[in-house]
Amino acid sequence: MVGSRGQGNVWLLLLLAGAFIFAGMALIATARSPRADQWTSFAVWILCALGAASVLRWRLPSHDPLLLALPMFLSGWGLVAIERLAPAFADRQTLWLAISVLAMLGVAVFPQVLRWLRGYRYSLLAAALLLLGATIVLGRNPSGLDFAPRLWLGAGAFYFQPSEIMKVILVAFMASYLAEQNLTRRARNNEPTGLSLRLVGPILLMWLLSMVILVWQRDLGTAMLFFIVFLLLLYLSSGDPRLVLGGALLVLVAGVVAYQLFDVVQLRVDIWLDPWPEADGRAYQIVQSLMAFAAGGIAGTGVGMGSPGYIPVVHSDFVFAAIAEEWGLLGVIAILSSFGVLAWRGLGIALNHQGSAFHKLLAAGLTMTLLVQALMIMAGVLKLLPLTGVTLPFISYGGSSLFACHIMLGLLLRLSAGAR
């Protein structure tokens, strides 16, 4: 149980986060002509933060307070960044934040959700695969550009990306199936795990089907994310390090094949290896990202004082580069530390659920999904890895991503209340 001191700390952390976001919004207002509804985002964030903290204190008093404070801080920073980089999208992101927080609370306060994820895993996965497959035929892109990937379903002003919800459902499916096979218990007792094709066949089949659809859509970043989380969960379940080594080899083979088959993969690998000969062409985006990091220095250029707008799609894929330019190394360290603490708390929840293999694997899978996704995009904009096109959790513009991240957060809050 979390005592009154822990609950008091969450109010203090939210107060500090609110002061930080207020300062960011004020700096933006001084750097340009203020919008009439500029402070709407801040007001909605305040309502979401205070409302969520109050509901969780009432309905889930034993939750981990850091699991609320840190994501709210990152989401608020994301609103500041979008208000600075693409103010036309700020209202839409604010609306999605309100919807996402409500969904998070719904998942966190109702214990039946965990039973539904486990009991209806095949139905939920089938529905998610149908939605994912529907994007091949009915997929749209909100930008309306013909060459842009069509990964969204919807009409009018409302669109959502099924692959984001697929992250939650696939992790829950894998955790449920692997827990049912008692692999964790056998690994703990040093018994043979018997990781045969018969044992992992159904989960491997479902995973391969989702991979085929994602590759068909050219959503290769999400496919890679699924693959890494799949391997990590198999390793946690069996304790067999050969899975990690074999998985790394498969990644290399798949990368070579994808490089030969897909122009987008070839482009991303080429500009990763040597972007400078095409700095004003195909590699313009990554070169501008590197220049933004260089311009930021230690303390940054200041909010509204940098030039991150030179980076195409900066409010989505490259928001980390924009923060690095205007907030400097200090901002980068703050984001890295936030995700590091989230990973520490999430994996701690998994370790404290030794009595339930499903809860343990679910907490670990959700935590690793958030962490791996964050590391993939941060390493991509720094040219440490090829670009993957995934979003930075809680910060990047994207309603579907924000919604899925808060659903994962709600599940972790529920699991933290039952951890011992």
XYZ file of C-alpha atoms in Angstrom:
420
model
C 0.000 0.000 0.000
C 1.116 3.551 -0.729
C 0.924 5.707 2.363
C -0.072 9.344 2.732
C 3.509 10.372 2.091
C 3.434 8.721 -1.341
C 0.110 10.392 -2.150
C 1.503 13.715 -0.989
C 4.488 13.287 -3.276
C 2.288 12.874 -6.345
C 0.624 16.238 -5.684
C 4.039 17.846 -5.331
C 5.274 16.238 -8.550
C 2.162 17.333 -10.428
C 2.590 20.859 -9.046
C 6.186 20.970 -10.301
C 5.131 19.558 -13.677
C 2.352 22.157 -13.921
C 4.783 24.970 -13.158
C 7.136 23.672 -15.857
C 4.355 23.472 -18.462
C 3.016 26.898 -17.498
C 6.503 28.366 -17.957
C 6.798 26.717 -21.375
C 3.452 28.086 -22.523
C 4.364 31.562 -21.223
C 7.677 31.508 -23.095
C 5.882 30.554 -26.310
C 3.463 33.453 -25.807
C 6.358 35.908 -25.480
C 8.165 34.536 -28.538
C 5.250 35.030 -30.955
C 1.791 36.503 -31.277
C -0.321 34.571 -28.754
C -3.302 32.546 -29.995
C -6.724 33.213 -28.489
C -7.029 29.631 -27.228
C -3.363 29.045 -26.441
C -4.047 28.455 -22.759
C -6.797 25.929 -23.423
C -4.218 23.139 -23.618
C -2.783 24.084 -20.240
C -6.227 24.289 -18.638
C -7.188 20.862 -19.978
C -3.886 19.420 -18.760
C -4.544 20.796 -15.258
C -8.016 19.248 -15.211
C -6.680 15.912 -16.441
C -3.816 15.817 -13.921
C -5.866 16.844 -10.875
C -8.861 14.750 -11.909
C -6.784 11.627 -12.509
C -4.902 12.020 -9.232
C -8.164 12.469 -7.309
C -9.913 9.496 -8.934
C -6.926 7.211 -8.416
C -6.566 8.281 -4.798
C -10.239 7.457 -4.245
C -10.607 4.245 -6.272
C -7.040 2.883 -6.359
C -5.245 4.215 -3.257
C -2.416 1.683 -3.433
C -1.253 2.598 -6.951
C 2.280 3.737 -7.741
C 2.135 7.589 -7.798
C 5.107 7.910 -10.159
C 3.193 6.045 -12.852
C 0.803 8.984 -13.008
C 3.127 11.918 -12.366
C 5.799 11.118 -14.958
C 3.498 10.397 -17.941
C 1.446 13.509 -17.145
C 4.678 15.508 -17.119
C 5.710 14.052 -20.496
C 2.234 14.570 -21.983
C 2.240 18.190 -20.831
C 5.685 18.723 -22.316
C 4.330 17.239 -25.540
C 1.521 19.824 -25.550
C 4.085 22.600 -25.110
C 6.180 21.204 -27.970
C 3.209 20.880 -30.325
C 1.968 24.366 -29.417
C 5.426 25.619 -30.360
C 5.981 23.511 -33.501
C 2.531 23.000 -35.020
C -0.083 25.142 -33.229
C -2.766 24.079 -35.717
C -2.583 20.569 -34.212
C -2.481 21.621 -30.548
C -6.255 21.610 -30.024
C -6.592 18.147 -31.528
C -3.799 16.758 -29.336
C -5.435 18.371 -26.302
C -8.724 16.653 -27.075
C -6.963 13.330 -27.470
C -5.221 13.845 -24.126
C -8.580 14.284 -22.382
C -9.969 11.160 -24.080
C -6.822 9.187 -23.272
C -6.829 10.116 -19.590
C -10.486 9.083 -19.295
C -9.654 5.750 -20.938
C -6.664 5.313 -18.609
C -8.863 5.832 -15.556
C -11.462 3.414 -16.906
C -8.818 0.723 -17.330
C -7.153 1.434 -13.982
C -10.162 1.452 -11.660
C -12.008 -1.602 -13.019
C -10.271 -4.896 -12.116
C -12.424 -6.803 -14.643
C -10.274 -5.431 -17.462
C -7.408 -7.795 -16.623
C -9.774 -10.781 -16.612
C -11.237 -9.714 -19.958
C -7.791 -9.411 -21.528
C -6.966 -12.920 -20.405
C -10.328 -14.590 -20.950
C -11.108 -13.080 -24.357
C -7.595 -12.992 -25.753
C -8.417 -14.779 -29.005
C -11.502 -12.656 -29.674
C -9.664 -9.414 -28.954
C -6.716 -10.414 -31.124
C -8.987 -11.469 -33.986
C -10.830 -8.144 -33.833
C -7.531 -6.227 -33.785
C -6.231 -8.208 -36.767
C -9.428 -7.490 -38.704
C -9.058 -3.766 -38.060
C -5.388 -3.933 -38.967
C -6.184 -5.814 -42.160
C -8.937 -3.350 -43.030
C -6.351 -0.602 -43.394
C -4.964 -2.416 -46.449
C -8.273 -1.863 -48.265
C -9.855 1.082 -46.459
C -6.789 2.785 -45.026
C -6.504 6.548 -45.204
C -3.887 9.133 -44.382
C -5.148 12.285 -42.614
C -2.665 14.387 -44.589
C -4.389 13.438 -47.844
C -1.062 12.954 -49.660
C -1.048 10.166 -52.240
C 2.456 8.952 -51.424
C 1.943 8.897 -47.622
C 1.304 5.551 -45.876
C -2.375 4.751 -45.357
C -2.307 3.364 -41.814
C -5.455 5.028 -40.436
C -9.150 4.209 -40.416
C -11.806 6.864 -40.046
C -13.575 9.677 -41.812
C -13.980 13.414 -41.536
C -11.884 14.793 -38.713
C -11.623 11.519 -36.746
C -8.947 8.941 -37.549
C -7.282 6.215 -35.533
C -4.398 3.850 -36.199
C -5.268 0.191 -35.423
C -1.611 -0.815 -35.054
C -1.380 1.314 -31.892
C -4.190 -0.588 -30.150
C -2.659 -3.787 -31.515
C 0.356 -3.188 -29.272
C -1.732 -3.552 -26.122
C -3.742 -6.531 -27.341
C -0.750 -8.450 -28.681
C 1.227 -7.992 -25.443
C -1.791 -9.156 -23.408
C -2.252 -12.151 -25.724
C 1.386 -13.212 -25.462
C 1.457 -12.751 -21.682
C -1.737 -14.766 -21.247
C -0.695 -17.608 -23.520
C 2.823 -17.926 -22.132
C 1.563 -17.775 -18.555
C -0.852 -20.591 -19.341
C 2.054 -22.786 -20.404
C 3.724 -22.381 -16.967
C 7.030 -21.494 -18.614
C 7.864 -18.988 -15.892
C 7.359 -21.532 -13.105
C 9.533 -24.095 -14.866
C 12.311 -21.573 -15.487
C 12.247 -20.517 -11.822
C 12.543 -24.168 -10.703
C 15.309 -24.890 -13.238
C 13.072 -27.399 -15.002
C 13.189 -27.939 -18.780
C 10.954 -25.384 -20.391
C 10.147 -27.504 -23.399
C 9.919 -24.485 -25.693
C 8.718 -26.570 -28.630
C 6.864 -25.524 -31.757
C 3.739 -27.209 -30.398
C 3.972 -25.053 -27.289
C 4.551 -21.694 -28.947
C 2.897 -22.509 -32.272
C -0.386 -20.604 -31.773
C 1.314 -17.476 -30.466
C 3.919 -17.653 -33.241
C 1.171 -17.976 -35.852
C -0.730 -14.949 -34.547
C 2.462 -12.922 -34.336
C 3.479 -13.842 -37.894
C 0.047 -12.865 -39.193
C 0.323 -9.424 -37.620
C 3.852 -9.083 -39.034
C 2.649 -9.881 -42.556
C -0.046 -7.206 -42.346
C 2.345 -4.603 -40.948
C 4.976 -5.327 -43.622
C 2.250 -5.139 -46.285
C 1.367 -1.688 -44.953
C 5.058 -0.691 -44.922
C 4.693 0.057 -41.185
C 8.109 -1.478 -40.607
C 8.894 0.439 -37.412
C 5.887 -1.030 -35.615
C 6.718 -4.471 -37.009
C 10.219 -4.203 -35.563
C 8.802 -3.084 -32.218
C 6.497 -6.118 -32.101
C 9.374 -8.415 -32.960
C 11.634 -7.117 -30.182
C 8.901 -7.238 -27.521
C 7.916 -10.727 -28.693
C 11.474 -11.977 -28.228
C 11.855 -10.330 -24.828
C 8.654 -11.901 -23.542
C 9.712 -15.313 -24.801
C 13.037 -14.876 -23.027
C 11.375 -13.808 -19.782
C 9.070 -16.801 -19.986
C 11.674 -19.434 -20.749
C 14.926 -17.993 -19.434
C 16.679 -19.344 -22.527
C 19.329 -16.862 -23.804
C 19.446 -18.680 -27.132
C 16.182 -16.973 -27.984
C 17.816 -13.562 -27.775
C 20.795 -14.647 -29.867
C 18.566 -16.320 -32.421
C 16.317 -13.286 -32.498
C 19.258 -10.960 -33.106
C 20.323 -13.146 -36.018
C 16.780 -13.070 -37.415
C 16.765 -9.268 -37.157
C 19.940 -9.101 -39.243
C 18.574 -11.499 -41.856
C 15.229 -9.683 -41.976
C 17.054 -6.368 -42.317
C 19.032 -7.607 -45.319
C 15.906 -8.982 -46.976
C 13.909 -5.815 -46.269
C 16.759 -3.712 -47.662
C 16.504 -5.607 -50.951
C 12.682 -5.576 -51.142
C 11.553 -2.198 -49.793
C 12.687 1.184 -51.078
C 11.810 2.861 -47.768
C 14.149 0.528 -45.856
C 16.929 1.073 -48.376
C 16.490 4.829 -48.051
C 16.615 4.775 -44.258
C 19.682 2.531 -44.153
C 21.536 4.578 -46.770
C 20.977 7.902 -45.022
C 21.837 6.267 -41.699
C 25.197 5.085 -43.002
C 26.159 8.346 -44.736
C 23.622 11.188 -44.865
C 25.988 14.021 -45.796
C 26.253 13.536 -49.594
C 22.469 14.008 -49.799
C 22.067 16.572 -47.029
C 19.874 18.750 -49.244
C 17.885 15.828 -50.657
C 16.842 12.456 -49.299
C 18.802 12.900 -46.065
C 17.580 16.453 -45.392
C 15.404 15.427 -42.433
C 18.060 13.523 -40.476
C 20.756 16.115 -41.214
C 18.538 18.903 -39.885
C 17.877 16.761 -36.822
C 21.591 16.389 -36.143
C 22.094 20.127 -36.589
C 19.292 20.766 -34.089
C 21.079 18.626 -31.502
C 24.325 20.455 -32.176
C 22.645 23.870 -31.882
C 21.047 22.993 -28.547
C 24.280 22.696 -26.606
C 23.982 22.288 -22.830
C 21.049 24.546 -21.951
C 19.370 24.952 -25.350
C 18.508 28.012 -27.404
C 15.348 28.703 -25.391
C 11.692 27.960 -26.062
C 10.604 29.672 -29.273
C 14.168 30.775 -30.027
C 15.416 27.824 -32.071
C 14.730 26.782 -35.659
C 13.292 23.253 -35.383
C 10.757 24.100 -38.073
C 13.388 23.286 -40.690
C 12.914 19.600 -39.804
C 10.026 18.056 -41.792
C 7.292 16.443 -39.643
C 9.077 17.778 -36.572
C 5.990 17.678 -34.330
C 5.622 13.909 -34.788
C 8.659 11.785 -35.620
C 11.295 14.381 -34.713
C 9.874 16.109 -31.658
C 12.850 14.815 -29.637
C 15.226 16.782 -31.898
C 13.162 19.947 -31.427
C 13.294 19.557 -27.640
C 17.044 18.956 -27.822
C 17.538 22.214 -29.728
C 15.440 24.461 -27.492
C 16.005 22.724 -24.145
C 19.517 21.427 -24.791
C 21.253 18.517 -23.111
C 19.333 19.247 -19.906
C 16.043 18.580 -21.703
C 17.405 15.396 -23.266
C 18.541 14.131 -19.859
C 15.139 14.979 -18.360
C 13.324 12.896 -20.988
C 15.761 10.001 -20.748
C 15.491 10.036 -16.960
C 11.696 10.072 -17.095
C 11.555 7.016 -19.326
C 14.250 5.338 -17.237
C 12.239 5.789 -14.039
C 9.079 4.577 -15.782
C 10.922 1.437 -16.904
C 12.315 0.907 -13.400
C 8.871 1.180 -11.806
C 7.181 -0.950 -14.463
C 9.714 -3.777 -14.231
C 9.541 -3.504 -10.451
C 5.806 -4.165 -10.683
C 6.550 -7.255 -12.771
C 9.027 -8.538 -10.181
C 6.495 -8.029 -7.409
C 3.899 -10.198 -9.182
C 5.680 -13.501 -8.603
C 2.397 -15.155 -7.676
C 0.801 -14.537 -11.097
C 2.715 -15.306 -14.269
C 0.150 -13.447 -16.392
C 0.374 -10.246 -14.354
C 4.149 -10.482 -14.269
C 4.499 -10.928 -18.032
C 1.840 -8.307 -18.783
C 3.579 -5.666 -16.650
C 6.956 -6.506 -18.189
C 5.558 -6.532 -21.744
C 3.785 -3.191 -21.416
C 6.837 -1.577 -19.839
C 9.182 -2.908 -22.504
C 6.833 -1.756 -25.271
C 6.948 1.825 -24.015
C 10.696 1.718 -23.361
C 11.717 0.043 -26.632
C 9.516 2.401 -28.659
C 11.057 5.424 -26.948
C 14.597 4.138 -27.476
C 13.941 3.313 -31.145
C 12.794 6.806 -32.072
C 15.334 8.639 -29.892
C 18.181 6.588 -31.361
C 16.772 7.156 -34.853
C 16.746 10.949 -34.691
C 20.297 10.824 -33.289
C 21.424 8.566 -36.186
C 22.393 5.806 -33.788
C 19.908 3.520 -35.552
C 18.040 3.768 -38.866
C 14.813 5.738 -38.619
C 11.780 3.620 -37.750
C 8.903 6.105 -37.952
C 7.436 5.286 -34.535
C 6.347 8.073 -32.193
C 7.922 9.154 -28.919
C 5.435 7.926 -26.260
C 3.329 10.627 -24.563
C 5.190 13.468 -26.338
C 4.853 13.163 -30.117
C 1.773 14.358 -31.930
C -0.651 11.524 -32.642
C -3.965 10.736 -31.011
C -3.836 6.960 -31.553
C -0.364 6.732 -30.026
C -1.341 8.900 -27.058
C -4.465 6.809 -26.480
C -2.588 3.483 -26.636
C 0.136 4.738 -24.290
C -2.453 5.767 -21.712
C -4.210 2.404 -21.986
C -0.882 0.720 -21.203
C -0.392 3.185 -18.373
C -3.836 2.364 -16.953
C -3.012 -1.343 -16.951
C 0.291 -0.686 -15.181
C -1.521 1.433 -12.556
C -3.981 -1.413 -11.951
C -1.130 -3.925 -11.712
C 0.828 -1.672 -9.346
C -2.097 -1.688 -6.909
C -2.019 -5.484 -6.731
C 1.779 -5.860 -6.538
C 3.262 -7.264 -3.350
